[in-house]
């Protein structure tokens, strides 16, 4: 069996659902259920004996060690994190706590468990750390995409905390020989994406008749990957990745934010028509402080060495995503609780509208 952290969040829940659909292997899912964790994401596996949910914090080393000793997983897949850049700007403390101290506590518990395994189990054990392309900083328009050897230059409290966690994971391999793997992935999108992030926020606001906020000039570039492709990449790396190695994961799909928002409006114009176009709701607002201009991923190593490449194009993935949100408006309404509204007020109230 495997232990997943953060398996009630966006990518973690997609991973757990995909994992159980693809393999018969059991999962213990440790999640603190912060605002971003939602057991409704796992409703379709309710009652599945292969899934054990544990409500707890990765910072609680004693809890993690007891789970490891009780369930004896062959691998840990570490998703749990604070993940939203804007939240890290308005309140970095939880990012330091979960992303750095939490990863450290998890590594220490993993080391205590792993170091006394018998030789075969010890060699087969894997600690797979799920990280981000944001650790590499920002690119100019003509720079080559990030590779696994690009120098770290994180620019936000979020990316700095993820960079610190990547360094800790690397050090546990170098110093203790722990069989770790790190993946650095670009922007994901798809089902169960919390509507504080660009794509689900735009879909939800569009349908609610609210402004579609574009930070700055909207010409920032991101590389977008459909979430199930990320899950497949993680399964490939877990199966055949070389311990100590880093693998970049990306969609070969760079787009400006404005192009993404236009695409969403155009799909909604067809799938949920209203009077006029959803593009009319686009509103330019004050930029994100320290906003990274461009991310781009070279995922060539993962393709060459492990044979992974994305199955979805942006066109196919974004259509599926919009359809999912249209069919699951109750899920969106459910996560848009009082706490969500107070975040929206905090993040957007002080941004001036440019037009
Ligand atoms: P998310 O915010 O949707 O989910 C995070 C999950 O972690 C939630 O279920 C939350 O309850 C849980 N969690 C938070 N703190 C915890 C703690 N202290 N103990 C236990 N559980 C805790 O995040 P996501 O978008 O699914 O991202 C998952 C991972 O993938 C993160 O490590 C993130 O850095 C990384 N990543 C995300 C993207 C992306 O586009 N979303 C891209 C690349 C990498
Ligand atoms: O690159 C991988 C990263 O992608 C992950 O590590 C992060 O966890 C994930 O949140 C994501 O970070 P971004 O900051 O790129 O994602 P976000 O959806 O917050 O923003 C995408 C782009 O859209 C970014 O340039 C900011 C912009 N934006 C975002 C919001 C929420 C807007 O223009 N308006 C908005 O209201």
Tab-separated table of C-alpha atoms and ligand atoms in Angstrom:
chain	number	residue	atom	x	y	z
A	1	UNK	CA	0.000	0.000	0.000
A	2	UNK	CA	0.947	3.670	-0.328
A	3	UNK	CA	0.582	6.710	1.937
A	4	UNK	CA	-0.648	9.904	0.275
A	5	UNK	CA	-0.529	13.293	2.021
A	6	UNK	CA	-2.959	16.034	0.962
A	7	UNK	CA	-5.215	13.555	-0.813
A	8	UNK	CA	-8.360	15.627	-0.200
A	9	UNK	CA	-7.019	18.609	-2.161
A	10	UNK	CA	-7.207	19.253	-5.887
A	11	UNK	CA	-4.357	17.157	-7.302
A	12	UNK	CA	-4.176	14.733	-4.364
A	13	UNK	CA	-7.842	13.734	-4.687
A	14	UNK	CA	-7.520	13.315	-8.457
A	15	UNK	CA	-4.452	11.162	-7.790
A	16	UNK	CA	-6.243	8.952	-5.219
A	17	UNK	CA	-9.242	8.475	-7.532
A	18	UNK	CA	-6.994	7.662	-10.523
A	19	UNK	CA	-4.783	5.392	-8.432
A	20	UNK	CA	-7.675	3.269	-7.209
A	21	UNK	CA	-9.128	3.156	-10.724
A	22	UNK	CA	-5.781	2.022	-12.212
A	23	UNK	CA	-4.425	-0.300	-9.515
A	24	UNK	CA	-5.786	-2.491	-6.790
A	25	UNK	CA	-3.303	-1.146	-4.257
A	26	UNK	CA	-4.637	0.409	-1.049
A	27	UNK	CA	-4.098	4.053	-0.072
A	28	UNK	CA	-3.854	5.701	3.319
A	29	UNK	CA	-4.753	9.350	2.822
A	30	UNK	CA	-3.486	11.811	5.463
A	31	UNK	CA	-5.028	15.270	5.165
A	32	UNK	CA	-5.566	18.134	7.608
A	33	UNK	CA	-8.694	19.299	5.738
A	34	UNK	CA	-7.702	22.933	5.548
A	35	UNK	CA	-9.987	25.228	3.529
A	36	UNK	CA	-8.517	23.501	0.425
A	37	UNK	CA	-9.215	19.934	1.555
A	38	UNK	CA	-12.644	18.552	0.800
A	39	UNK	CA	-13.926	15.046	1.454
A	40	UNK	CA	-16.609	15.600	-1.201
A	41	UNK	CA	-13.781	15.202	-3.738
A	42	UNK	CA	-13.572	11.575	-2.617
A	43	UNK	CA	-17.323	10.883	-2.520
A	44	UNK	CA	-17.126	8.395	-5.404
A	45	UNK	CA	-14.862	6.093	-3.328
A	46	UNK	CA	-16.951	6.338	-0.173
A	47	UNK	CA	-16.980	2.882	1.385
A	48	UNK	CA	-14.122	1.559	-0.792
A	49	UNK	CA	-12.104	-0.625	1.589
A	50	UNK	CA	-8.900	0.192	-0.298
A	51	UNK	CA	-9.074	3.833	0.883
A	52	UNK	CA	-8.368	4.817	4.487
A	53	UNK	CA	-8.793	8.499	5.282
A	54	UNK	CA	-6.912	9.948	8.265
A	55	UNK	CA	-7.690	13.476	9.414
A	56	UNK	CA	-4.340	14.817	10.611
A	57	UNK	CA	-1.410	17.154	10.133
A	58	UNK	CA	1.898	16.281	8.445
A	59	UNK	CA	3.579	18.497	11.071
A	60	UNK	CA	2.587	15.861	13.669
A	61	UNK	CA	5.622	13.595	13.364
A	62	UNK	CA	4.394	11.130	15.992
A	63	UNK	CA	1.117	10.639	14.121
A	64	UNK	CA	2.924	10.142	10.810
A	65	UNK	CA	5.356	7.627	12.291
A	66	UNK	CA	2.540	5.642	13.904
A	67	UNK	CA	0.666	5.563	10.563
A	68	UNK	CA	3.802	4.330	8.809
A	69	UNK	CA	4.398	1.619	11.414
A	70	UNK	CA	0.763	0.535	11.391
A	71	UNK	CA	0.200	0.461	7.605
A	72	UNK	CA	3.776	-0.222	6.377
A	73	UNK	CA	3.479	1.591	3.014
A	74	UNK	CA	5.978	0.927	0.248
A	75	UNK	CA	5.872	4.615	-0.737
A	76	UNK	CA	4.844	8.076	0.403
A	77	UNK	CA	3.424	10.467	-2.196
A	78	UNK	CA	3.635	13.933	-0.678
A	79	UNK	CA	1.073	16.446	-1.998
A	80	UNK	CA	0.098	18.238	1.239
A	81	UNK	CA	0.931	21.927	1.067
A	82	UNK	CA	-0.387	25.423	1.165
A	83	UNK	CA	-0.587	26.027	-2.573
A	84	UNK	CA	-2.012	29.458	-3.443
A	85	UNK	CA	0.480	32.227	-4.298
A	86	UNK	CA	-1.911	35.088	-3.415
A	87	UNK	CA	-2.562	33.603	0.031
A	88	UNK	CA	1.202	33.311	0.575
A	89	UNK	CA	1.537	37.030	-0.175
A	90	UNK	CA	-1.189	38.017	2.284
A	91	UNK	CA	-0.103	35.524	4.975
A	92	UNK	CA	3.112	33.541	4.523
A	93	UNK	CA	3.193	31.923	7.994
A	94	UNK	CA	1.152	28.811	7.165
A	95	UNK	CA	3.333	28.244	4.076
A	96	UNK	CA	6.468	28.118	6.214
A	97	UNK	CA	4.707	25.861	8.695
A	98	UNK	CA	3.196	23.273	6.357
A	99	UNK	CA	5.502	23.396	3.344
A	100	UNK	CA	8.824	23.575	5.206
A	101	UNK	CA	8.268	22.344	8.774
A	102	UNK	CA	5.627	19.859	7.645
A	103	UNK	CA	7.852	18.371	4.945
A	104	UNK	CA	10.682	18.181	7.489
A	105	UNK	CA	8.450	16.372	10.013
A	106	UNK	CA	7.311	13.973	7.287
A	107	UNK	CA	10.900	13.297	6.177
A	108	UNK	CA	11.972	12.619	9.750
A	109	UNK	CA	9.111	10.168	10.323
A	110	UNK	CA	9.847	8.535	6.958
A	111	UNK	CA	13.536	8.212	7.835
A	112	UNK	CA	12.764	6.601	11.203
A	113	UNK	CA	10.446	4.094	9.479
A	114	UNK	CA	12.603	3.468	6.398
A	115	UNK	CA	15.942	3.086	8.205
A	116	UNK	CA	14.807	-0.059	10.063
A	117	UNK	CA	13.110	-1.800	7.122
A	118	UNK	CA	14.687	-5.061	6.030
A	119	UNK	CA	17.074	-4.670	3.079
A	120	UNK	CA	14.655	-5.532	0.257
A	121	UNK	CA	11.869	-3.283	1.543
A	122	UNK	CA	14.381	-0.546	2.276
A	123	UNK	CA	15.676	-0.545	-1.287
A	124	UNK	CA	12.172	-0.622	-2.767
A	125	UNK	CA	10.801	2.211	-0.593
A	126	UNK	CA	10.140	5.588	-2.283
A	127	UNK	CA	9.430	9.086	-0.967
A	128	UNK	CA	7.923	11.015	-3.885
A	129	UNK	CA	7.806	14.773	-3.329
A	130	UNK	CA	5.324	16.672	-5.494
A	131	UNK	CA	6.669	20.129	-6.252
A	132	UNK	CA	6.245	23.012	-8.638
A	133	UNK	CA	7.940	24.789	-11.544
A	134	UNK	CA	7.646	28.035	-9.560
A	135	UNK	CA	10.860	27.176	-7.674
A	136	UNK	CA	12.793	28.121	-10.835
A	137	UNK	CA	11.517	31.709	-10.799
A	138	UNK	CA	10.474	33.625	-13.874
A	139	UNK	CA	11.485	33.573	-17.556
A	140	UNK	CA	11.921	36.268	-20.191
A	141	UNK	CA	9.943	35.896	-23.429
A	142	UNK	CA	12.807	34.223	-25.327
A	143	UNK	CA	14.389	32.192	-22.514
A	144	UNK	CA	14.469	28.408	-22.917
A	145	UNK	CA	12.023	26.502	-20.686
A	146	UNK	CA	12.995	25.293	-17.216
A	147	UNK	CA	14.978	22.051	-17.114
A	148	UNK	CA	15.867	19.948	-14.074
A	149	UNK	CA	19.197	21.821	-13.836
A	150	UNK	CA	17.791	25.364	-13.974
A	151	UNK	CA	19.002	27.345	-10.955
A	152	UNK	CA	16.413	27.818	-8.210
A	153	UNK	CA	15.170	31.434	-7.946
A	154	UNK	CA	11.800	31.377	-6.135
A	155	UNK	CA	10.031	34.737	-6.036
A	156	UNK	CA	6.974	34.335	-3.775
A	157	UNK	CA	6.686	33.096	-0.192
A	158	UNK	CA	4.866	30.059	-1.674
A	159	UNK	CA	7.602	29.177	-4.151
A	160	UNK	CA	10.335	29.906	-1.596
A	161	UNK	CA	8.680	27.498	0.851
A	162	UNK	CA	8.383	24.824	-1.867
A	163	UNK	CA	12.031	25.395	-2.831
A	164	UNK	CA	13.053	24.881	0.805
A	165	UNK	CA	11.083	21.633	0.923
A	166	UNK	CA	12.728	20.455	-2.327
A	167	UNK	CA	16.164	21.110	-0.808
A	168	UNK	CA	15.288	19.138	2.336
A	169	UNK	CA	14.090	16.195	0.233
A	170	UNK	CA	17.287	16.336	-1.844
A	171	UNK	CA	19.416	16.452	1.325
A	172	UNK	CA	17.723	13.323	2.748
A	173	UNK	CA	18.864	11.429	-0.328
A	174	UNK	CA	22.356	12.871	-0.343
A	175	UNK	CA	22.956	12.515	3.398
A	176	UNK	CA	20.947	9.463	4.439
A	177	UNK	CA	20.525	7.677	1.120
A	178	UNK	CA	16.740	7.834	1.397
A	179	UNK	CA	15.221	6.830	-1.986
A	180	UNK	CA	13.491	10.101	-2.820
A	181	UNK	CA	12.010	11.338	-6.105
A	182	UNK	CA	10.981	14.918	-6.857
A	183	UNK	CA	8.598	16.115	-9.554
A	184	UNK	CA	8.347	19.815	-10.505
A	185	UNK	CA	5.141	20.408	-12.410
A	186	UNK	CA	3.530	23.346	-14.175
A	187	UNK	CA	-0.023	24.697	-13.687
A	188	UNK	CA	-2.671	21.982	-13.390
A	189	UNK	CA	-6.356	22.340	-14.200
A	190	UNK	CA	-9.346	19.989	-14.151
A	191	UNK	CA	-12.068	18.650	-11.819
A	192	UNK	CA	-12.050	19.550	-8.096
A	193	UNK	CA	-9.846	22.617	-8.644
A	194	UNK	CA	-10.570	25.072	-5.830
A	195	UNK	CA	-12.147	28.270	-7.225
A	196	UNK	CA	-9.471	30.573	-5.813
A	197	UNK	CA	-7.183	29.599	-8.749
A	198	UNK	CA	-7.512	31.260	-12.160
A	199	UNK	CA	-9.409	28.666	-14.238
A	200	UNK	CA	-12.087	27.566	-11.734
A	201	UNK	CA	-12.444	31.158	-10.440
A	202	UNK	CA	-13.137	32.435	-13.952
A	203	UNK	CA	-15.690	29.680	-14.641
A	204	UNK	CA	-17.478	30.253	-11.317
A	205	UNK	CA	-17.480	34.060	-11.625
A	206	UNK	CA	-18.611	33.919	-15.249
A	207	UNK	CA	-21.614	31.746	-14.406
A	208	UNK	CA	-22.450	33.946	-11.402
A	209	UNK	CA	-22.384	37.094	-13.576
A	210	UNK	CA	-19.415	38.499	-11.605
A	211	UNK	CA	-16.297	40.309	-12.902
A	212	UNK	CA	-13.503	38.127	-14.357
A	213	UNK	CA	-10.409	39.625	-12.673
A	214	UNK	CA	-7.249	39.838	-14.792
A	215	UNK	CA	-4.140	40.800	-12.833
A	216	UNK	CA	-2.061	43.505	-14.534
A	217	UNK	CA	-2.025	43.296	-18.346
A	218	UNK	CA	-2.983	39.591	-18.484
A	219	UNK	CA	0.063	38.809	-20.624
A	220	UNK	CA	1.738	36.574	-18.027
A	221	UNK	CA	2.439	33.118	-19.427
A	222	UNK	CA	1.796	29.764	-17.748
A	223	UNK	CA	2.164	26.177	-19.009
A	224	UNK	CA	-1.102	24.278	-18.433
A	225	UNK	CA	-1.410	20.529	-17.808
A	226	UNK	CA	-4.633	18.551	-17.345
A	227	UNK	CA	-4.581	17.083	-13.841
A	228	UNK	CA	-4.955	13.417	-14.861
A	229	UNK	CA	-1.796	13.790	-16.969
A	230	UNK	CA	0.041	14.969	-13.858
A	231	UNK	CA	-1.313	11.949	-11.968
A	232	UNK	CA	-0.081	9.630	-14.741
A	233	UNK	CA	3.359	11.288	-14.631
A	234	UNK	CA	3.578	10.714	-10.886
A	235	UNK	CA	2.671	7.038	-11.345
A	236	UNK	CA	5.411	6.699	-14.005
A	237	UNK	CA	8.022	8.378	-11.793
A	238	UNK	CA	7.003	6.257	-8.816
A	239	UNK	CA	7.284	3.075	-10.875
A	240	UNK	CA	10.550	3.699	-12.706
A	241	UNK	CA	12.112	6.974	-11.567
A	242	UNK	CA	15.697	6.775	-10.352
A	243	UNK	CA	16.060	7.596	-6.631
A	244	UNK	CA	17.607	11.026	-6.085
A	245	UNK	CA	16.452	12.263	-9.495
A	246	UNK	CA	14.221	15.219	-10.323
A	247	UNK	CA	11.638	15.099	-13.140
A	248	UNK	CA	9.977	18.160	-14.644
A	249	UNK	CA	6.346	17.660	-15.658
A	250	UNK	CA	4.577	19.968	-18.100
A	251	UNK	CA	2.043	20.218	-20.889
A	252	UNK	CA	4.155	21.834	-23.639
A	253	UNK	CA	1.351	24.340	-23.612
A	254	UNK	CA	2.278	27.942	-22.898
A	255	UNK	CA	-0.560	30.466	-22.883
A	256	UNK	CA	-1.110	34.008	-21.673
A	257	UNK	CA	-3.680	34.431	-18.936
A	258	UNK	CA	-5.765	36.540	-21.279
A	259	UNK	CA	-5.835	33.729	-23.872
A	260	UNK	CA	-6.906	31.263	-21.176
A	261	UNK	CA	-9.726	33.546	-20.039
A	262	UNK	CA	-10.832	34.225	-23.626
A	263	UNK	CA	-10.899	30.477	-24.304
A	264	UNK	CA	-13.058	29.887	-21.212
A	265	UNK	CA	-15.459	32.676	-22.198
A	266	UNK	CA	-15.784	31.299	-25.719
A	267	UNK	CA	-16.528	27.751	-24.477
A	268	UNK	CA	-19.081	29.112	-21.994
A	269	UNK	CA	-20.660	31.231	-24.723
A	270	UNK	CA	-21.361	27.947	-26.549
A	271	UNK	CA	-22.151	25.677	-23.596
A	272	UNK	CA	-24.033	28.086	-21.304
A	273	UNK	CA	-25.193	30.882	-23.624
A	274	UNK	CA	-26.488	34.141	-22.185
A	275	UNK	CA	-27.286	37.559	-23.582
A	276	UNK	CA	-23.927	38.962	-24.828
A	277	UNK	CA	-20.538	37.312	-24.351
A	278	UNK	CA	-18.868	36.276	-21.096
A	279	UNK	CA	-15.902	38.309	-22.378
A	280	UNK	CA	-17.900	41.417	-21.399
A	281	UNK	CA	-17.293	40.496	-17.728
A	282	UNK	CA	-13.466	40.725	-18.060
A	283	UNK	CA	-12.060	43.321	-15.634
A	284	UNK	CA	-8.407	44.349	-15.331
A	285	UNK	CA	-7.321	44.714	-11.693
A	286	UNK	CA	-4.132	45.615	-9.821
A	287	UNK	CA	-1.360	43.112	-10.472
A	288	UNK	CA	-0.114	40.465	-8.030
A	289	UNK	CA	2.985	41.804	-6.183
A	290	UNK	CA	6.166	40.183	-7.545
A	291	UNK	CA	4.102	38.472	-10.271
A	292	UNK	CA	6.211	35.956	-12.234
A	293	UNK	CA	5.957	36.838	-15.907
A	294	UNK	CA	6.471	33.475	-17.557
A	295	UNK	CA	6.795	29.802	-16.657
A	296	UNK	CA	7.673	27.145	-19.227
A	297	UNK	CA	8.651	23.526	-18.648
A	298	UNK	CA	10.935	21.274	-20.632
A	299	UNK	CA	9.446	17.850	-19.857
A	300	UNK	CA	11.850	16.093	-22.240
A	301	UNK	CA	13.666	14.088	-19.552
A	302	UNK	CA	10.444	12.455	-18.376
A	303	UNK	CA	9.526	11.581	-21.965
A	304	UNK	CA	13.001	10.281	-22.924
A	305	UNK	CA	13.710	8.320	-19.757
A	306	UNK	CA	10.272	7.158	-18.616
A	307	UNK	CA	8.138	7.444	-21.744
A	308	UNK	CA	5.581	9.870	-20.296
A	309	UNK	CA	3.880	12.583	-22.287
A	310	UNK	CA	0.548	14.313	-21.800
A	311	UNK	CA	-2.507	12.569	-23.233
A	312	UNK	CA	-4.726	15.676	-23.275
A	313	UNK	CA	-4.310	18.777	-25.397
A	314	UNK	CA	-5.382	22.081	-23.844
A	315	UNK	CA	-8.403	22.097	-26.161
A	316	UNK	CA	-9.621	18.667	-25.003
A	317	UNK	CA	-8.722	19.205	-21.333
A	318	UNK	CA	-10.315	22.625	-20.985
A	319	UNK	CA	-13.529	21.459	-22.656
A	320	UNK	CA	-13.759	18.544	-20.181
A	321	UNK	CA	-13.038	20.939	-17.339
A	322	UNK	CA	-15.785	23.404	-18.260
A	323	UNK	CA	-18.211	20.499	-18.691
A	324	UNK	CA	-17.257	19.186	-15.235
A	325	UNK	CA	-17.906	22.557	-13.607
A	326	UNK	CA	-21.231	22.942	-15.414
A	327	UNK	CA	-22.283	19.479	-14.222
A	328	UNK	CA	-20.995	20.008	-10.666
A	329	UNK	CA	-22.267	23.412	-9.654
A	330	UNK	CA	-23.349	21.993	-6.286
A	331	UNK	CA	-19.687	21.143	-5.574
A	332	UNK	CA	-18.714	24.747	-6.347
A	333	UNK	CA	-21.550	26.161	-4.219
A	334	UNK	CA	-20.487	23.892	-1.371
A	335	UNK	CA	-16.869	25.106	-1.319
A	336	UNK	CA	-17.933	28.741	-1.651
A	337	UNK	CA	-18.653	28.872	2.068
A	338	UNK	CA	-18.315	31.862	4.399
A	339	UNK	CA	-14.553	31.276	4.647
A	340	UNK	CA	-14.276	31.369	0.851
A	341	UNK	CA	-16.161	34.657	0.660
A	342	UNK	CA	-13.944	36.284	3.286
A	343	UNK	CA	-10.890	35.234	1.205
A	344	UNK	CA	-12.432	36.730	-1.937
A	345	UNK	CA	-13.083	39.995	-0.097
A	346	UNK	CA	-9.530	40.066	1.293
A	347	UNK	CA	-7.831	39.326	-2.055
A	348	UNK	CA	-9.925	41.427	-4.412
A	349	UNK	CA	-11.333	44.298	-2.285
A	350	UNK	CA	-8.154	46.383	-2.375
A	351	UNK	CA	-7.325	45.800	-6.032
A	352	UNK	CA	-8.169	48.815	-8.115
A	353	UNK	CA	-10.103	48.176	-11.293
A	354	UNK	CA	-8.245	49.414	-14.349
A	355	UNK	CA	-11.183	49.385	-16.736
B	1	LIG	P1	-4.516	22.134	-2.702
B	1	LIG	O1	-4.302	23.416	-1.969
B	1	LIG	O2	-5.716	21.978	-3.566
B	1	LIG	O3	-4.559	20.915	-1.659
B	1	LIG	C1	-3.655	20.806	-0.605
B	1	LIG	C2	-4.152	19.695	0.328
B	1	LIG	O4	-3.189	19.570	1.389
B	1	LIG	C3	-5.497	19.993	0.965
B	1	LIG	O5	-6.304	18.849	0.937
B	1	LIG	C4	-5.140	20.372	2.395
B	1	LIG	O6	-6.155	20.075	3.332
B	1	LIG	C5	-3.904	19.521	2.623
B	1	LIG	N1	-3.025	20.067	3.668
B	1	LIG	C6	-2.598	21.367	3.792
B	1	LIG	N2	-1.821	21.479	4.888
B	1	LIG	C7	-1.735	20.244	5.435
B	1	LIG	C8	-1.057	19.727	6.574
B	1	LIG	N3	-0.323	20.520	7.363
B	1	LIG	N4	-1.173	18.404	6.845
B	1	LIG	C9	-1.933	17.607	6.047
B	1	LIG	N5	-2.606	18.044	4.976
B	1	LIG	C10	-2.502	19.351	4.675
B	1	LIG	O7	-3.173	21.892	-3.516
B	1	LIG	P2	-2.966	21.256	-4.966
B	1	LIG	O8	-3.165	22.296	-5.982
B	1	LIG	O9	-3.721	19.979	-5.034
B	1	LIG	O10	-1.401	20.937	-4.912
B	1	LIG	C11	-0.922	19.705	-4.365
B	1	LIG	C12	0.596	19.709	-4.417
B	1	LIG	O11	1.031	19.867	-5.766
B	1	LIG	C13	1.229	20.864	-3.643
B	1	LIG	O12	2.384	20.383	-3.014
B	1	LIG	C14	1.575	21.896	-4.703
B	1	LIG	O13	2.695	22.666	-4.323
B	1	LIG	C15	1.905	20.983	-5.867
B	1	LIG	N6	1.677	21.550	-7.223
B	1	LIG	C16	0.460	22.136	-7.519
B	1	LIG	C17	0.249	22.596	-8.828
B	1	LIG	C18	-1.068	23.207	-9.228
B	1	LIG	O14	-1.180	23.717	-10.357
B	1	LIG	N7	-2.105	23.178	-8.398
B	1	LIG	C19	1.259	22.497	-9.774
B	1	LIG	C20	2.495	21.916	-9.417
B	1	LIG	C21	2.671	21.432	-8.135
B	2	LIG	O1	3.100	26.715	-11.768
B	2	LIG	C1	2.588	25.818	-10.833
B	2	LIG	C2	1.761	26.578	-9.811
B	2	LIG	O2	0.558	26.951	-10.471
B	2	LIG	C3	1.457	25.779	-8.550
B	2	LIG	O3	2.663	25.502	-7.887
B	2	LIG	C4	0.523	26.554	-7.628
B	2	LIG	O4	0.179	25.759	-6.509
B	2	LIG	C5	-0.726	26.899	-8.414
B	2	LIG	O5	-1.591	27.678	-7.617
B	2	LIG	C6	-0.371	27.666	-9.685
B	2	LIG	O6	0.166	28.973	-9.366
B	2	LIG	P1	-0.247	30.273	-10.208
B	2	LIG	O7	0.002	31.472	-9.367
B	2	LIG	O8	0.341	30.258	-11.571
B	2	LIG	O9	-1.836	29.963	-10.365
B	2	LIG	P2	-3.131	30.896	-10.220
B	2	LIG	O10	-4.275	30.075	-10.726
B	2	LIG	O11	-3.242	31.508	-8.888
B	2	LIG	O12	-2.840	32.033	-11.276
B	2	LIG	C7	-2.590	31.740	-12.651
B	2	LIG	C8	-2.281	33.045	-13.349
B	2	LIG	O13	-3.478	33.840	-13.389
B	2	LIG	C9	-1.250	33.898	-12.621
B	2	LIG	O14	-0.440	34.570	-13.587
B	2	LIG	C10	-2.079	34.911	-11.853
B	2	LIG	C11	-3.289	35.099	-12.733
B	2	LIG	N1	-4.563	35.432	-12.024
B	2	LIG	C12	-4.945	34.638	-10.988
B	2	LIG	C13	-6.108	34.899	-10.299
B	2	LIG	C14	-6.530	34.045	-9.121
B	2	LIG	C15	-5.364	36.479	-12.466
B	2	LIG	O15	-5.006	37.166	-13.450
B	2	LIG	N2	-6.526	36.712	-11.790
B	2	LIG	C16	-6.925	35.992	-10.717
B	2	LIG	O16	-7.989	36.332	-10.116
